[in-house]
Amino acid sequence: TEGAVALGVGDPDAARRWADEADKARPGTAAAELLRAAVCYRRGQWKEAAERAAAVTRQVGPDPQASLIRGRALLAVGRRDEAVSALA
């Protein structure tokens, strides 16, 4: 999606705007929340990234991208055991 491309080229603000637009079109989509989690991770907002990634997993079940974001974010805030569990 455009949001993922924006994030990939280093524009987290544009990625966040795309996530917001996607939410307006289809509220509550896991894809928009996953993009927000990735934006938070890129910005160093580890706690919010982990929370958003966990929300994706609760909504859709196991998701490799959400687990990776959550695990890395938890590791960044020193929650090693939880990070290992998220990445397993």
CSV table of N, CA and C in Angstrom, one decimal:
chain,number,residue,atom,x,y,z
A,1,THR,N,0.8,-1.2,0.0
A,1,THR,CA,0.0,0.0,0.0
A,1,THR,C,0.9,1.2,0.0
A,2,GLU,N,0.2,2.4,-0.2
A,2,GLU,CA,0.9,3.6,-0.2
A,2,GLU,C,1.6,3.9,1.1
A,3,GLY,N,0.9,3.6,2.2
A,3,GLY,CA,1.4,3.8,3.5
A,3,GLY,C,2.7,3.0,3.8
A,4,ALA,N,2.7,1.8,3.4
A,4,ALA,CA,3.9,1.0,3.5
A,4,ALA,C,5.1,1.5,2.7
A,5,VAL,N,4.8,2.0,1.5
A,5,VAL,CA,5.8,2.6,0.7
A,5,VAL,C,6.4,3.9,1.3
A,6,ALA,N,5.5,4.7,1.8
A,6,ALA,CA,5.9,5.9,2.5
A,6,ALA,C,6.8,5.6,3.7
A,7,LEU,N,6.4,4.6,4.5
A,7,LEU,CA,7.3,4.2,5.6
A,7,LEU,C,8.6,3.7,5.1
A,8,GLY,N,8.6,2.9,4.0
A,8,GLY,CA,9.8,2.3,3.5
A,8,GLY,C,10.8,3.3,2.9
A,9,VAL,N,10.3,4.5,2.5
A,9,VAL,CA,11.2,5.5,2.0
A,9,VAL,C,11.5,6.6,3.1
A,10,GLY,N,11.1,6.2,4.3
A,10,GLY,CA,11.5,7.1,5.4
A,10,GLY,C,10.5,8.3,5.7
A,11,ASP,N,9.3,8.1,5.4
A,11,ASP,CA,8.3,9.2,5.6
A,11,ASP,C,7.2,8.7,6.6
A,12,PRO,N,7.5,8.6,7.9
A,12,PRO,CA,6.5,8.0,8.8
A,12,PRO,C,5.2,8.9,8.9
A,13,ASP,N,5.4,10.2,8.7
A,13,ASP,CA,4.2,11.1,8.8
A,13,ASP,C,3.2,10.8,7.6
A,14,ALA,N,3.8,10.6,6.4
A,14,ALA,CA,2.9,10.2,5.3
A,14,ALA,C,2.3,8.9,5.6
A,15,ALA,N,3.0,7.9,6.1
A,15,ALA,CA,2.5,6.6,6.4
A,15,ALA,C,1.4,6.7,7.4
A,16,ARG,N,1.5,7.5,8.4
A,16,ARG,CA,0.5,7.7,9.4
A,16,ARG,C,-0.8,8.3,8.8
A,17,ARG,N,-0.6,9.2,7.9
A,17,ARG,CA,-1.8,9.8,7.2
A,17,ARG,C,-2.5,8.8,6.3
A,18,TRP,N,-1.7,7.9,5.7
A,18,TRP,CA,-2.4,6.8,4.9
A,18,TRP,C,-3.1,5.9,5.8
A,19,ALA,N,-2.6,5.6,6.9
A,19,ALA,CA,-3.3,4.7,7.9
A,19,ALA,C,-4.6,5.4,8.3
A,20,ASP,N,-4.6,6.7,8.6
A,20,ASP,CA,-5.8,7.4,9.0
A,20,ASP,C,-6.8,7.4,7.9
A,21,GLU,N,-6.3,7.6,6.6
A,21,GLU,CA,-7.3,7.6,5.5
A,21,GLU,C,-7.9,6.2,5.3
A,22,ALA,N,-7.1,5.1,5.5
A,22,ALA,CA,-7.6,3.8,5.4
A,22,ALA,C,-8.7,3.5,6.4
A,23,ASP,N,-8.4,4.1,7.6
A,23,ASP,CA,-9.4,3.9,8.7
A,23,ASP,C,-10.7,4.6,8.4
A,24,LYS,N,-10.6,5.8,7.8
A,24,LYS,CA,-11.8,6.5,7.4
A,24,LYS,C,-12.7,5.7,6.4
A,25,ALA,N,-12.0,5.0,5.5
A,25,ALA,CA,-12.7,4.2,4.5
A,25,ALA,C,-13.3,2.9,5.1
A,26,ARG,N,-12.5,2.3,5.9
A,26,ARG,CA,-12.9,1.0,6.5
A,26,ARG,C,-12.4,1.0,8.0
A,27,PRO,N,-13.2,1.6,8.9
A,27,PRO,CA,-12.8,1.7,10.3
A,27,PRO,C,-12.4,0.4,10.9
A,28,GLY,N,-11.3,0.4,11.7
A,28,GLY,CA,-10.9,-0.7,12.5
A,28,GLY,C,-10.2,-1.8,11.8
A,29,THR,N,-9.6,-1.5,10.6
A,29,THR,CA,-8.9,-2.5,9.9
A,29,THR,C,-7.5,-2.8,10.6
A,30,ALA,N,-7.2,-4.1,10.6
A,30,ALA,CA,-5.9,-4.5,11.1
A,30,ALA,C,-4.7,-4.0,10.4
A,31,ALA,N,-4.9,-3.8,9.1
A,31,ALA,CA,-3.8,-3.3,8.2
A,31,ALA,C,-3.4,-1.9,8.6
A,32,ALA,N,-4.4,-1.0,8.9
A,32,ALA,CA,-4.1,0.3,9.3
A,32,ALA,C,-3.5,0.3,10.7
A,33,GLU,N,-3.9,-0.5,11.6
A,33,GLU,CA,-3.3,-0.6,12.9
A,33,GLU,C,-1.9,-1.1,12.9
A,34,LEU,N,-1.7,-2.1,12.0
A,34,LEU,CA,-0.3,-2.6,11.8
A,34,LEU,C,0.6,-1.5,11.3
A,35,LEU,N,0.1,-0.7,10.3
A,35,LEU,CA,0.9,0.4,9.8
A,35,LEU,C,1.2,1.4,10.9
A,36,ARG,N,0.3,1.7,11.7
A,36,ARG,CA,0.5,2.6,12.9
A,36,ARG,C,1.5,2.0,13.8
A,37,ALA,N,1.5,0.7,14.1
A,37,ALA,CA,2.5,0.1,14.9
A,37,ALA,C,3.9,0.3,14.3
A,38,ALA,N,4.0,0.1,13.0
A,38,ALA,CA,5.3,0.2,12.4
A,38,ALA,C,5.8,1.6,12.4
A,39,VAL,N,4.9,2.6,12.3
A,39,VAL,CA,5.2,4.0,12.4
A,39,VAL,C,5.7,4.3,13.8
A,40,CYS,N,5.0,3.9,14.8
A,40,CYS,CA,5.5,4.1,16.1
A,40,CYS,C,6.9,3.5,16.4
A,41,TYR,N,7.1,2.3,15.9
A,41,TYR,CA,8.3,1.6,16.0
A,41,TYR,C,9.4,2.5,15.4
A,42,ARG,N,9.2,2.9,14.2
A,42,ARG,CA,10.2,3.7,13.4
A,42,ARG,C,10.5,5.0,14.2
A,43,ARG,N,9.5,5.6,14.9
A,43,ARG,CA,9.7,6.8,15.6
A,43,ARG,C,10.3,6.6,17.0
A,44,GLY,N,10.5,5.3,17.4
A,44,GLY,CA,11.1,5.0,18.7
A,44,GLY,C,10.1,5.1,19.8
A,45,GLN,N,8.8,5.0,19.4
A,45,GLN,CA,7.7,5.0,20.4
A,45,GLN,C,7.4,3.6,20.8
A,46,TRP,N,8.3,3.0,21.5
A,46,TRP,CA,8.3,1.5,21.7
A,46,TRP,C,7.1,1.0,22.4
A,47,LYS,N,6.6,1.7,23.4
A,47,LYS,CA,5.5,1.2,24.2
A,47,LYS,C,4.2,1.2,23.3
A,48,GLU,N,4.0,2.3,22.6
A,48,GLU,CA,2.8,2.4,21.7
A,48,GLU,C,2.9,1.4,20.6
A,49,ALA,N,4.1,1.2,20.0
A,49,ALA,CA,4.3,0.2,19.0
A,49,ALA,C,3.9,-1.2,19.4
A,50,ALA,N,4.4,-1.5,20.6
A,50,ALA,CA,4.1,-2.9,21.2
A,50,ALA,C,2.6,-3.0,21.4
A,51,GLU,N,1.9,-2.0,21.9
A,51,GLU,CA,0.5,-2.0,22.2
A,51,GLU,C,-0.3,-2.2,20.9
A,52,ARG,N,0.0,-1.4,19.9
A,52,ARG,CA,-0.7,-1.5,18.6
A,52,ARG,C,-0.5,-2.8,17.9
A,53,ALA,N,0.7,-3.3,18.0
A,53,ALA,CA,1.0,-4.6,17.4
A,53,ALA,C,0.2,-5.7,18.1
A,54,ALA,N,0.1,-5.6,19.5
A,54,ALA,CA,-0.6,-6.6,20.2
A,54,ALA,C,-2.1,-6.5,19.9
A,55,ALA,N,-2.6,-5.3,19.6
A,55,ALA,CA,-4.0,-5.1,19.2
A,55,ALA,C,-4.3,-5.8,17.9
A,56,VAL,N,-3.3,-5.8,16.9
A,56,VAL,CA,-3.5,-6.5,15.7
A,56,VAL,C,-3.6,-8.0,15.9
A,57,THR,N,-2.7,-8.5,16.7
A,57,THR,CA,-2.8,-9.9,17.0
A,57,THR,C,-4.1,-10.3,17.7
A,58,ARG,N,-4.6,-9.5,18.6
A,58,ARG,CA,-5.9,-9.8,19.2
A,58,ARG,C,-7.0,-9.8,18.1
A,59,GLN,N,-6.9,-8.9,17.2
A,59,GLN,CA,-7.9,-8.8,16.2
A,59,GLN,C,-7.9,-9.9,15.1
A,60,VAL,N,-6.7,-10.3,14.6
A,60,VAL,CA,-6.6,-11.2,13.5
A,60,VAL,C,-5.9,-12.5,13.9
A,61,GLY,N,-5.4,-12.7,15.1
A,61,GLY,CA,-4.7,-13.9,15.4
A,61,GLY,C,-3.2,-13.7,15.1
A,62,PRO,N,-2.5,-14.8,15.1
A,62,PRO,CA,-1.0,-14.6,14.9
A,62,PRO,C,-0.7,-13.9,13.6
A,63,ASP,N,0.2,-13.0,13.7
A,63,ASP,CA,0.6,-12.2,12.5
A,63,ASP,C,2.1,-12.0,12.6
A,64,PRO,N,2.9,-12.5,11.6
A,64,PRO,CA,4.4,-12.4,11.7
A,64,PRO,C,4.9,-10.9,11.8
A,65,GLN,N,4.3,-10.0,11.1
A,65,GLN,CA,4.8,-8.6,11.2
A,65,GLN,C,4.5,-8.0,12.5
A,66,ALA,N,3.3,-8.2,13.0
A,66,ALA,CA,2.9,-7.7,14.3
A,66,ALA,C,3.7,-8.3,15.4
A,67,SER,N,4.0,-9.6,15.3
A,67,SER,CA,4.9,-10.2,16.3
A,67,SER,C,6.3,-9.7,16.3
A,68,LEU,N,6.8,-9.4,15.1
A,68,LEU,CA,8.1,-8.9,15.0
A,68,LEU,C,8.2,-7.4,15.6
A,69,ILE,N,7.2,-6.6,15.2
A,69,ILE,CA,7.2,-5.3,15.8
A,69,ILE,C,7.1,-5.3,17.3
A,70,ARG,N,6.2,-6.1,17.8
A,70,ARG,CA,5.9,-6.2,19.2
A,70,ARG,C,7.2,-6.7,19.9
A,71,GLY,N,7.8,-7.7,19.4
A,71,GLY,CA,8.9,-8.3,20.1
A,71,GLY,C,10.1,-7.3,20.1
A,72,ARG,N,10.4,-6.7,19.0
A,72,ARG,CA,11.5,-5.7,19.0
A,72,ARG,C,11.2,-4.5,19.8
A,73,ALA,N,9.9,-4.1,19.9
A,73,ALA,CA,9.6,-2.9,20.7
A,73,ALA,C,9.7,-3.3,22.2
A,74,LEU,N,9.3,-4.4,22.6
A,74,LEU,CA,9.4,-4.9,23.9
A,74,LEU,C,10.9,-5.0,24.3
A,75,LEU,N,11.7,-5.5,23.4
A,75,LEU,CA,13.1,-5.6,23.7
A,75,LEU,C,13.7,-4.2,23.9
A,76,ALA,N,13.3,-3.3,23.1
A,76,ALA,CA,13.8,-1.9,23.2
A,76,ALA,C,13.5,-1.3,24.6
A,77,VAL,N,12.4,-1.7,25.2
A,77,VAL,CA,12.1,-1.1,26.6
A,77,VAL,C,12.5,-2.1,27.7
A,78,GLY,N,13.3,-3.1,27.4
A,78,GLY,CA,13.9,-3.9,28.4
A,78,GLY,C,13.0,-5.0,28.9
A,79,ARG,N,11.9,-5.3,28.2
A,79,ARG,CA,11.0,-6.4,28.6
A,79,ARG,C,11.4,-7.7,27.8
A,80,ARG,N,12.5,-8.2,28.1
A,80,ARG,CA,13.1,-9.3,27.4
A,80,ARG,C,12.3,-10.5,27.3
A,81,ASP,N,11.8,-11.0,28.5
A,81,ASP,CA,11.0,-12.2,28.5
A,81,ASP,C,9.7,-12.1,27.6
A,82,GLU,N,9.1,-11.0,27.7
A,82,GLU,CA,7.9,-10.8,26.9
A,82,GLU,C,8.3,-10.7,25.4
A,83,ALA,N,9.4,-10.1,25.1
A,83,ALA,CA,9.9,-10.0,23.7
A,83,ALA,C,10.2,-11.4,23.2
A,84,VAL,N,10.8,-12.2,23.9
A,84,VAL,CA,11.1,-13.6,23.5
A,84,VAL,C,9.8,-14.3,23.2
A,85,SER,N,8.8,-14.1,24.1
A,85,SER,CA,7.5,-14.8,23.9
A,85,SER,C,6.8,-14.3,22.6
A,86,ALA,N,6.9,-13.0,22.4
A,86,ALA,CA,6.3,-12.4,21.2
A,86,ALA,C,6.9,-12.9,19.9
A,87,LEU,N,8.2,-13.2,20.0
A,87,LEU,CA,9.0,-13.6,18.8
A,87,LEU,C,9.0,-15.1,18.6
A,88,ALA,N,8.5,-15.8,19.6
A,88,ALA,CA,8.6,-17.3,19.5
A,88,ALA,C,7.5,-17.8,18.5
